[in-house]
Amino acid sequence: MLVRLFSVNFRLMSLVFGLLLFSGCEPDETREYWGNLYFAAGSYLGELDLRDGSVSVLANVGDADIREIDAFGDDQLLLTIFGPVNRKDTFRLMQFKLDTFGLVTLINGRHGRYLPAPEALIFDDGAHLRARVYGDGPMEELTIIRHRFGSRVRVLQVSAASILYSVDPANAIYSFDVVSRALRALPELSEKCQLDGALWVDTREALLCKQEDAPQSYNLVGLDGSARGVLAISDASSYRAVAYLADQDALVLTEAWNTLVSGSERYAIWIYDLASDRMVRLVGDQYLGSSVVYGSH
């Protein structure tokens, strides 16, 4: 029992120290990157500087976990938090202000996504995927879909007014537009992609994704299912795309592997330049998780 407790505590300590410490970098000699990545490690909200790979801690949400992060305008983040509220573990959406480090609870829910036009908040209440549309008039709440309670839902923003989503176990991909209220099935895209680990790449108007039965390849696929390219990675099985740097036309990927001695999991951070198909390692050992937001400032 003591050994097990020590093992759990050691892993927690390693997570915290891994967030605080800066690991060695392999800089790209021909190109410099800029901006920040915002990410979560348990209860910690972290910031990674793309210029040098250095990491700082922005916030600690106490005994709760940060499950997802999304952009909430230019200077705020939208956090999906899971933790105790009145002695009951609850999903809730919180607004984090990057200038003041202020943290405010918005509503109960998960999978929070912000759409700037016409000012809408997408969220899941556990049984429905919903949209709160603010715009210029009174707030209106829409039910996008109803699903089995507790189903795993994936939501990805693809424009200022639209999202893609899928629901387990079918994982079929649909699009929803908040302005037109149009809900559309995308069967051709569903055949070639899964939303888990997918990113929207604006410059290619394509989804960067993997197929469930072919994780070794990262493909660029249009919403109509058309092929738009393949990343030049011989085996992408151990890589996960976590952010698209739109103003730099580059991707951020994490690579996971197990150490030979202890078998513990480690993570490296890579930058993939879409114009040159060149990939360079930025940080040798840093945990980012699966939910990352890029800030260009």
mmCIF file of C-alpha atoms in Angstrom:
data_model
loop_
_atom_site.group_PDB
_atom_site.id
_atom_site.type_symbol
_atom_site.label_atom_id
_atom_site.label_comp_id
_atom_site.label_asym_id
_atom_site.label_seq_id
_atom_site.Cartn_x
_atom_site.Cartn_y
_atom_site.Cartn_z
ATOM 1 C CA MET A 1 0.000 0.000 0.000
ATOM 2 C CA LEU A 2 2.842 2.409 0.914
ATOM 3 C CA VAL A 3 4.572 1.628 -2.385
ATOM 4 C CA ARG A 4 1.406 2.368 -4.318
ATOM 5 C CA LEU A 5 0.869 5.665 -2.477
ATOM 6 C CA PHE A 6 4.459 6.696 -3.111
ATOM 7 C CA SER A 7 4.089 5.832 -6.809
ATOM 8 C CA VAL A 8 0.930 7.972 -7.156
ATOM 9 C CA ASN A 9 2.476 10.893 -5.276
ATOM 10 C CA PHE A 10 5.666 10.636 -7.321
ATOM 11 C CA ARG A 11 3.685 10.833 -10.579
ATOM 12 C CA LEU A 12 1.807 13.904 -9.320
ATOM 13 C CA MET A 13 5.052 15.584 -8.267
ATOM 14 C CA SER A 14 6.615 14.754 -11.634
ATOM 15 C CA LEU A 15 3.656 16.344 -13.432
ATOM 16 C CA VAL A 16 4.020 19.591 -11.469
ATOM 17 C CA PHE A 17 7.796 19.769 -11.881
ATOM 18 C CA GLY A 18 7.480 18.887 -15.571
ATOM 19 C CA LEU A 19 5.190 21.888 -15.956
ATOM 20 C CA LEU A 20 7.602 24.248 -14.212
ATOM 21 C CA LEU A 21 10.900 23.137 -15.664
ATOM 22 C CA PHE A 22 12.196 24.021 -19.113
ATOM 23 C CA SER A 23 13.744 21.172 -21.070
ATOM 24 C CA GLY A 24 16.406 21.312 -23.766
ATOM 25 C CA CYS A 25 15.459 22.553 -27.214
ATOM 26 C CA GLU A 26 16.546 21.868 -30.720
ATOM 27 C CA PRO A 27 15.966 25.224 -32.465
ATOM 28 C CA ASP A 28 15.214 25.496 -36.145
ATOM 29 C CA GLU A 29 18.246 27.195 -37.761
ATOM 30 C CA THR A 30 16.242 28.580 -40.671
ATOM 31 C CA ARG A 31 13.081 29.819 -38.997
ATOM 32 C CA GLU A 32 12.009 31.339 -35.699
ATOM 33 C CA TYR A 33 8.525 30.905 -34.231
ATOM 34 C CA TRP A 34 6.594 33.237 -31.935
ATOM 35 C CA GLY A 35 3.495 33.314 -29.779
ATOM 36 C CA ASN A 36 2.344 31.210 -26.844
ATOM 37 C CA LEU A 37 0.618 27.903 -26.237
ATOM 38 C CA TYR A 38 -1.868 27.699 -23.369
ATOM 39 C CA PHE A 39 -2.371 24.205 -21.947
ATOM 40 C CA ALA A 40 -3.514 22.277 -18.888
ATOM 41 C CA ALA A 41 -1.738 19.796 -16.630
ATOM 42 C CA GLY A 42 -4.217 18.595 -14.020
ATOM 43 C CA SER A 43 -5.246 21.647 -11.988
ATOM 44 C CA TYR A 44 -2.560 23.875 -13.520
ATOM 45 C CA LEU A 45 -2.973 26.253 -16.452
ATOM 46 C CA GLY A 46 0.363 26.668 -18.207
ATOM 47 C CA GLU A 47 1.882 28.893 -20.887
ATOM 48 C CA LEU A 48 4.666 27.835 -23.253
ATOM 49 C CA ASP A 49 6.681 30.436 -25.175
ATOM 50 C CA LEU A 50 7.241 29.246 -28.758
ATOM 51 C CA ARG A 51 10.357 31.418 -29.102
ATOM 52 C CA ASP A 52 12.411 29.308 -26.692
ATOM 53 C CA GLY A 53 10.173 26.589 -25.203
ATOM 54 C CA SER A 54 10.130 28.123 -21.713
ATOM 55 C CA VAL A 55 7.120 27.373 -19.513
ATOM 56 C CA SER A 56 5.317 29.323 -16.803
ATOM 57 C CA VAL A 57 2.275 28.607 -14.614
ATOM 58 C CA LEU A 58 -0.648 31.041 -15.002
ATOM 59 C CA ALA A 59 -3.224 29.597 -12.610
ATOM 60 C CA ASN A 60 -4.128 26.745 -10.285
ATOM 61 C CA VAL A 61 -7.809 25.767 -10.002
ATOM 62 C CA GLY A 62 -7.310 23.914 -6.733
ATOM 63 C CA ASP A 63 -8.862 20.479 -6.297
ATOM 64 C CA ALA A 64 -10.445 20.493 -9.775
ATOM 65 C CA ASP A 65 -9.027 19.395 -13.143
ATOM 66 C CA ILE A 66 -8.893 21.448 -16.322
ATOM 67 C CA ARG A 67 -10.264 19.068 -18.963
ATOM 68 C CA GLU A 68 -10.366 21.358 -22.040
ATOM 69 C CA ILE A 69 -9.261 24.814 -23.163
ATOM 70 C CA ASP A 70 -10.602 27.005 -25.952
ATOM 71 C CA ALA A 71 -9.980 30.580 -27.105
ATOM 72 C CA PHE A 72 -12.526 33.078 -25.745
ATOM 73 C CA GLY A 73 -11.803 36.170 -27.806
ATOM 74 C CA ASP A 74 -8.317 37.638 -28.117
ATOM 75 C CA ASP A 75 -7.378 37.971 -24.450
ATOM 76 C CA GLN A 76 -9.397 35.285 -22.655
ATOM 77 C CA LEU A 77 -9.598 31.515 -22.384
ATOM 78 C CA LEU A 78 -12.635 29.272 -21.953
ATOM 79 C CA LEU A 79 -11.873 26.413 -19.555
ATOM 80 C CA THR A 80 -13.841 23.205 -19.041
ATOM 81 C CA ILE A 81 -13.344 22.345 -15.358
ATOM 82 C CA PHE A 82 -14.292 19.137 -13.537
ATOM 83 C CA GLY A 83 -14.331 19.158 -9.764
ATOM 84 C CA PRO A 84 -16.375 19.455 -6.574
ATOM 85 C CA VAL A 85 -19.182 21.992 -6.267
ATOM 86 C CA ASN A 86 -21.170 21.644 -3.033
ATOM 87 C CA ARG A 87 -19.480 18.244 -2.504
ATOM 88 C CA LYS A 88 -20.509 16.969 -5.933
ATOM 89 C CA ASP A 89 -18.128 16.628 -8.895
ATOM 90 C CA THR A 90 -19.469 18.800 -11.690
ATOM 91 C CA PHE A 91 -18.433 19.985 -15.150
ATOM 92 C CA ARG A 92 -18.481 23.764 -15.481
ATOM 93 C CA LEU A 93 -17.218 26.391 -17.898
ATOM 94 C CA MET A 94 -14.948 29.124 -16.569
ATOM 95 C CA GLN A 95 -13.663 32.324 -18.143
ATOM 96 C CA PHE A 96 -9.961 33.102 -17.608
ATOM 97 C CA LYS A 97 -8.693 36.625 -18.341
ATOM 98 C CA LEU A 98 -5.092 36.630 -19.531
ATOM 99 C CA ASP A 99 -4.458 40.266 -18.559
ATOM 100 C CA THR A 100 -5.682 40.073 -14.954
ATOM 101 C CA PHE A 101 -5.567 36.274 -14.360
ATOM 102 C CA GLY A 102 -9.199 36.536 -13.233
ATOM 103 C CA LEU A 103 -11.253 33.324 -13.172
ATOM 104 C CA VAL A 104 -15.062 33.429 -13.340
ATOM 105 C CA THR A 105 -17.618 30.596 -13.502
ATOM 106 C CA LEU A 106 -20.042 30.935 -16.429
ATOM 107 C CA ILE A 107 -22.363 27.908 -16.541
ATOM 108 C CA ASN A 108 -22.441 24.199 -15.789
ATOM 109 C CA GLY A 109 -21.381 22.225 -18.858
ATOM 110 C CA ARG A 110 -18.432 20.851 -20.795
ATOM 111 C CA HIS A 111 -16.859 21.044 -24.276
ATOM 112 C CA GLY A 112 -17.095 24.836 -24.243
ATOM 113 C CA ARG A 113 -16.458 26.527 -27.602
ATOM 114 C CA TYR A 114 -16.759 30.222 -28.388
ATOM 115 C CA LEU A 115 -17.963 31.459 -31.787
ATOM 116 C CA PRO A 116 -17.302 35.174 -32.360
ATOM 117 C CA ALA A 117 -20.019 35.661 -34.988
ATOM 118 C CA PRO A 118 -22.694 36.124 -33.855
ATOM 119 C CA GLU A 119 -21.321 35.766 -30.280
ATOM 120 C CA ALA A 120 -22.293 32.220 -29.330
ATOM 121 C CA LEU A 121 -21.242 29.753 -26.650
ATOM 122 C CA ILE A 122 -21.369 26.056 -27.541
ATOM 123 C CA PHE A 123 -21.515 23.577 -24.641
ATOM 124 C CA ASP A 124 -22.745 20.135 -23.654
ATOM 125 C CA ASP A 125 -24.937 19.617 -20.582
ATOM 126 C CA GLY A 126 -24.424 15.843 -20.483
ATOM 127 C CA ALA A 127 -27.475 14.952 -22.592
ATOM 128 C CA HIS A 128 -27.656 17.779 -25.159
ATOM 129 C CA LEU A 129 -25.245 19.768 -27.274
ATOM 130 C CA ARG A 130 -26.446 23.346 -26.959
ATOM 131 C CA ALA A 131 -25.710 26.848 -28.219
ATOM 132 C CA ARG A 132 -26.302 30.089 -26.377
ATOM 133 C CA VAL A 133 -26.528 32.818 -29.004
ATOM 134 C CA TYR A 134 -26.080 36.368 -27.756
ATOM 135 C CA GLY A 135 -25.638 38.563 -30.836
ATOM 136 C CA ASP A 136 -27.166 42.043 -30.576
ATOM 137 C CA GLY A 137 -30.487 41.027 -29.060
ATOM 138 C CA PRO A 138 -31.681 38.918 -26.137
ATOM 139 C CA MET A 139 -29.845 35.656 -25.481
ATOM 140 C CA GLU A 140 -31.340 32.608 -27.222
ATOM 141 C CA GLU A 141 -30.530 29.008 -26.279
ATOM 142 C CA LEU A 142 -30.704 26.319 -28.960
ATOM 143 C CA THR A 143 -30.528 22.541 -28.733
ATOM 144 C CA ILE A 144 -28.269 21.310 -31.521
ATOM 145 C CA ILE A 145 -28.673 17.599 -30.773
ATOM 146 C CA ARG A 146 -29.868 15.321 -28.011
ATOM 147 C CA HIS A 147 -27.693 12.299 -27.161
ATOM 148 C CA ARG A 148 -27.427 9.442 -24.688
ATOM 149 C CA PHE A 149 -26.472 10.740 -21.241
ATOM 150 C CA GLY A 150 -22.724 10.682 -20.682
ATOM 151 C CA SER A 151 -21.836 9.987 -24.330
ATOM 152 C CA ARG A 152 -18.434 11.212 -25.420
ATOM 153 C CA VAL A 153 -18.910 14.291 -27.577
ATOM 154 C CA ARG A 154 -16.199 15.967 -29.661
ATOM 155 C CA VAL A 155 -16.576 19.561 -30.853
ATOM 156 C CA LEU A 156 -14.270 21.463 -33.212
ATOM 157 C CA GLN A 157 -14.659 25.080 -34.373
ATOM 158 C CA VAL A 158 -14.079 25.532 -38.116
ATOM 159 C CA SER A 159 -15.206 29.140 -38.671
ATOM 160 C CA ALA A 160 -16.462 32.181 -36.795
ATOM 161 C CA ALA A 161 -19.997 30.764 -36.881
ATOM 162 C CA SER A 162 -19.754 26.994 -37.346
ATOM 163 C CA ILE A 163 -18.547 23.806 -35.673
ATOM 164 C CA LEU A 164 -18.018 20.140 -36.446
ATOM 165 C CA TYR A 165 -19.141 17.566 -33.906
ATOM 166 C CA SER A 166 -19.402 13.816 -33.413
ATOM 167 C CA VAL A 167 -20.937 11.612 -30.723
ATOM 168 C CA ASP A 168 -19.897 8.145 -29.595
ATOM 169 C CA PRO A 169 -20.382 5.370 -30.518
ATOM 170 C CA ALA A 170 -21.157 6.182 -34.180
ATOM 171 C CA ASN A 171 -18.626 9.048 -34.410
ATOM 172 C CA ALA A 172 -20.290 10.311 -37.604
ATOM 173 C CA ILE A 173 -19.264 13.925 -38.259
ATOM 174 C CA TYR A 174 -21.826 16.719 -38.598
ATOM 175 C CA SER A 175 -21.552 20.467 -39.123
ATOM 176 C CA PHE A 176 -23.696 23.127 -37.484
ATOM 177 C CA ASP A 177 -23.884 26.818 -38.394
ATOM 178 C CA VAL A 178 -25.128 29.191 -35.690
ATOM 179 C CA VAL A 179 -26.179 31.909 -38.174
ATOM 180 C CA SER A 180 -28.173 29.776 -40.630
ATOM 181 C CA ARG A 181 -29.032 27.108 -37.981
ATOM 182 C CA ALA A 182 -28.175 24.521 -40.652
ATOM 183 C CA LEU A 183 -27.291 21.036 -39.418
ATOM 184 C CA ARG A 184 -25.591 18.874 -42.033
ATOM 185 C CA ALA A 185 -24.248 15.313 -42.077
ATOM 186 C CA LEU A 186 -20.781 14.867 -43.630
ATOM 187 C CA PRO A 187 -20.628 11.170 -44.615
ATOM 188 C CA GLU A 188 -17.622 11.514 -46.959
ATOM 189 C CA LEU A 189 -15.587 13.244 -44.251
ATOM 190 C CA SER A 190 -16.722 10.687 -41.665
ATOM 191 C CA GLU A 191 -15.312 7.870 -43.793
ATOM 192 C CA LYS A 192 -11.834 9.427 -43.796
ATOM 193 C CA CYS A 193 -11.578 11.187 -40.438
ATOM 194 C CA GLN A 194 -12.253 11.052 -36.743
ATOM 195 C CA LEU A 195 -12.498 14.247 -34.688
ATOM 196 C CA ASP A 196 -10.362 12.923 -31.849
ATOM 197 C CA GLY A 197 -6.985 14.583 -32.400
ATOM 198 C CA ALA A 198 -8.219 16.578 -35.410
ATOM 199 C CA LEU A 199 -7.457 20.245 -36.195
ATOM 200 C CA TRP A 200 -8.966 22.708 -38.635
ATOM 201 C CA VAL A 201 -6.328 24.199 -40.990
ATOM 202 C CA ASP A 202 -7.645 27.487 -42.353
ATOM 203 C CA THR A 203 -5.112 27.981 -45.141
ATOM 204 C CA ARG A 204 -5.991 24.608 -46.668
ATOM 205 C CA GLU A 205 -9.706 24.738 -45.818
ATOM 206 C CA ALA A 206 -9.213 21.203 -44.586
ATOM 207 C CA LEU A 207 -9.380 19.017 -41.515
ATOM 208 C CA LEU A 208 -6.081 17.527 -40.330
ATOM 209 C CA CYS A 209 -7.077 14.109 -39.065
ATOM 210 C CA LYS A 210 -6.426 10.405 -38.763
ATOM 211 C CA GLN A 211 -8.607 7.428 -39.559
ATOM 212 C CA GLU A 212 -9.367 5.157 -36.619
ATOM 213 C CA ASP A 213 -7.976 2.132 -38.481
ATOM 214 C CA ALA A 214 -4.963 4.018 -39.911
ATOM 215 C CA PRO A 215 -3.323 6.063 -37.098
ATOM 216 C CA GLN A 216 0.058 6.042 -38.851
ATOM 217 C CA SER A 217 -1.010 8.777 -41.290
ATOM 218 C CA TYR A 218 -2.079 12.395 -40.721
ATOM 219 C CA ASN A 219 -4.208 13.555 -43.656
ATOM 220 C CA LEU A 220 -5.628 16.887 -44.803
ATOM 221 C CA VAL A 221 -9.233 16.338 -45.893
ATOM 222 C CA GLY A 222 -11.834 18.812 -47.159
ATOM 223 C CA LEU A 223 -15.330 18.857 -45.687
ATOM 224 C CA ASP A 224 -16.530 17.102 -48.837
ATOM 225 C CA GLY A 225 -14.062 14.252 -48.218
ATOM 226 C CA SER A 226 -11.580 15.384 -50.866
ATOM 227 C CA ALA A 227 -7.878 14.706 -50.232
ATOM 228 C CA ARG A 228 -5.832 17.883 -49.641
ATOM 229 C CA GLY A 229 -2.485 16.374 -48.663
ATOM 230 C CA VAL A 230 -0.612 14.160 -46.205
ATOM 231 C CA LEU A 231 1.919 15.197 -43.559
ATOM 232 C CA ALA A 232 5.428 13.983 -44.401
ATOM 233 C CA ILE A 233 5.740 11.805 -41.276
ATOM 234 C CA SER A 234 6.663 8.177 -41.908
ATOM 235 C CA ASP A 235 4.639 6.946 -38.920
ATOM 236 C CA ALA A 236 2.357 9.407 -37.117
ATOM 237 C CA SER A 237 1.034 6.843 -34.619
ATOM 238 C CA SER A 238 2.858 8.388 -31.668
ATOM 239 C CA TYR A 239 2.120 12.003 -32.693
ATOM 240 C CA ARG A 240 -0.892 14.133 -31.822
ATOM 241 C CA ALA A 241 -1.598 17.486 -33.480
ATOM 242 C CA VAL A 242 -2.587 19.981 -30.772
ATOM 243 C CA ALA A 243 -2.488 23.449 -32.368
ATOM 244 C CA TYR A 244 -2.449 25.219 -35.713
ATOM 245 C CA LEU A 245 -0.452 28.443 -35.897
ATOM 246 C CA ALA A 246 -2.574 30.197 -38.514
ATOM 247 C CA ASP A 247 -0.378 33.285 -38.911
ATOM 248 C CA GLN A 248 2.745 31.098 -39.261
ATOM 249 C CA ASP A 249 1.181 28.266 -41.312
ATOM 250 C CA ALA A 250 2.639 25.687 -38.973
ATOM 251 C CA LEU A 251 1.406 22.890 -36.736
ATOM 252 C CA VAL A 252 2.308 21.931 -33.184
ATOM 253 C CA LEU A 253 2.451 18.200 -32.505
ATOM 254 C CA THR A 254 3.296 16.240 -29.384
ATOM 255 C CA GLU A 255 5.157 12.926 -29.519
ATOM 256 C CA ALA A 256 4.652 10.334 -26.780
ATOM 257 C CA TRP A 257 7.054 7.530 -25.919
ATOM 258 C CA ASN A 258 8.006 5.286 -22.992
ATOM 259 C CA THR A 259 11.481 5.404 -21.442
ATOM 260 C CA LEU A 260 13.582 2.250 -21.642
ATOM 261 C CA VAL A 261 14.557 2.102 -17.963
ATOM 262 C CA SER A 262 11.363 2.922 -16.059
ATOM 263 C CA GLY A 263 8.768 2.624 -18.831
ATOM 264 C CA SER A 264 7.323 6.016 -17.851
ATOM 265 C CA GLU A 265 5.698 8.138 -20.550
ATOM 266 C CA ARG A 266 7.473 11.199 -21.930
ATOM 267 C CA TYR A 267 6.375 13.888 -24.376
ATOM 268 C CA ALA A 268 8.277 15.979 -26.935
ATOM 269 C CA ILE A 269 6.933 19.042 -28.764
ATOM 270 C CA TRP A 270 7.468 19.412 -32.510
ATOM 271 C CA ILE A 271 6.756 22.200 -34.999
ATOM 272 C CA TYR A 272 5.713 21.162 -38.522
ATOM 273 C CA ASP A 273 6.070 23.813 -41.226
ATOM 274 C CA LEU A 274 3.314 23.234 -43.793
ATOM 275 C CA ALA A 275 4.998 25.256 -46.536
ATOM 276 C CA SER A 276 8.260 23.305 -46.457
ATOM 277 C CA ASP A 277 7.041 19.999 -44.947
ATOM 278 C CA ARG A 278 9.901 20.352 -42.493
ATOM 279 C CA MET A 279 9.564 19.197 -38.885
ATOM 280 C CA VAL A 280 11.760 20.308 -35.975
ATOM 281 C CA ARG A 281 11.717 19.444 -32.289
ATOM 282 C CA LEU A 282 11.152 22.447 -30.034
ATOM 283 C CA VAL A 283 11.195 20.849 -26.567
ATOM 284 C CA GLY A 284 12.544 17.461 -25.580
ATOM 285 C CA ASP A 285 10.329 16.685 -22.573
ATOM 286 C CA GLN A 286 7.215 18.711 -21.798
ATOM 287 C CA TYR A 287 3.598 17.634 -21.220
ATOM 288 C CA LEU A 288 0.944 19.648 -23.091
ATOM 289 C CA GLY A 289 -2.087 17.369 -22.912
ATOM 290 C CA SER A 290 -4.620 17.137 -25.725
ATOM 291 C CA SER A 291 -6.295 20.554 -25.441
ATOM 292 C CA VAL A 292 -4.117 23.506 -26.446
ATOM 293 C CA VAL A 293 -4.826 27.105 -27.483
ATOM 294 C CA TYR A 294 -2.435 29.210 -29.573
ATOM 295 C CA GLY A 295 -2.039 32.918 -28.889
ATOM 296 C CA SER A 296 -0.043 35.004 -31.354
ATOM 297 C CA HIS A 297 0.700 37.854 -28.921
#
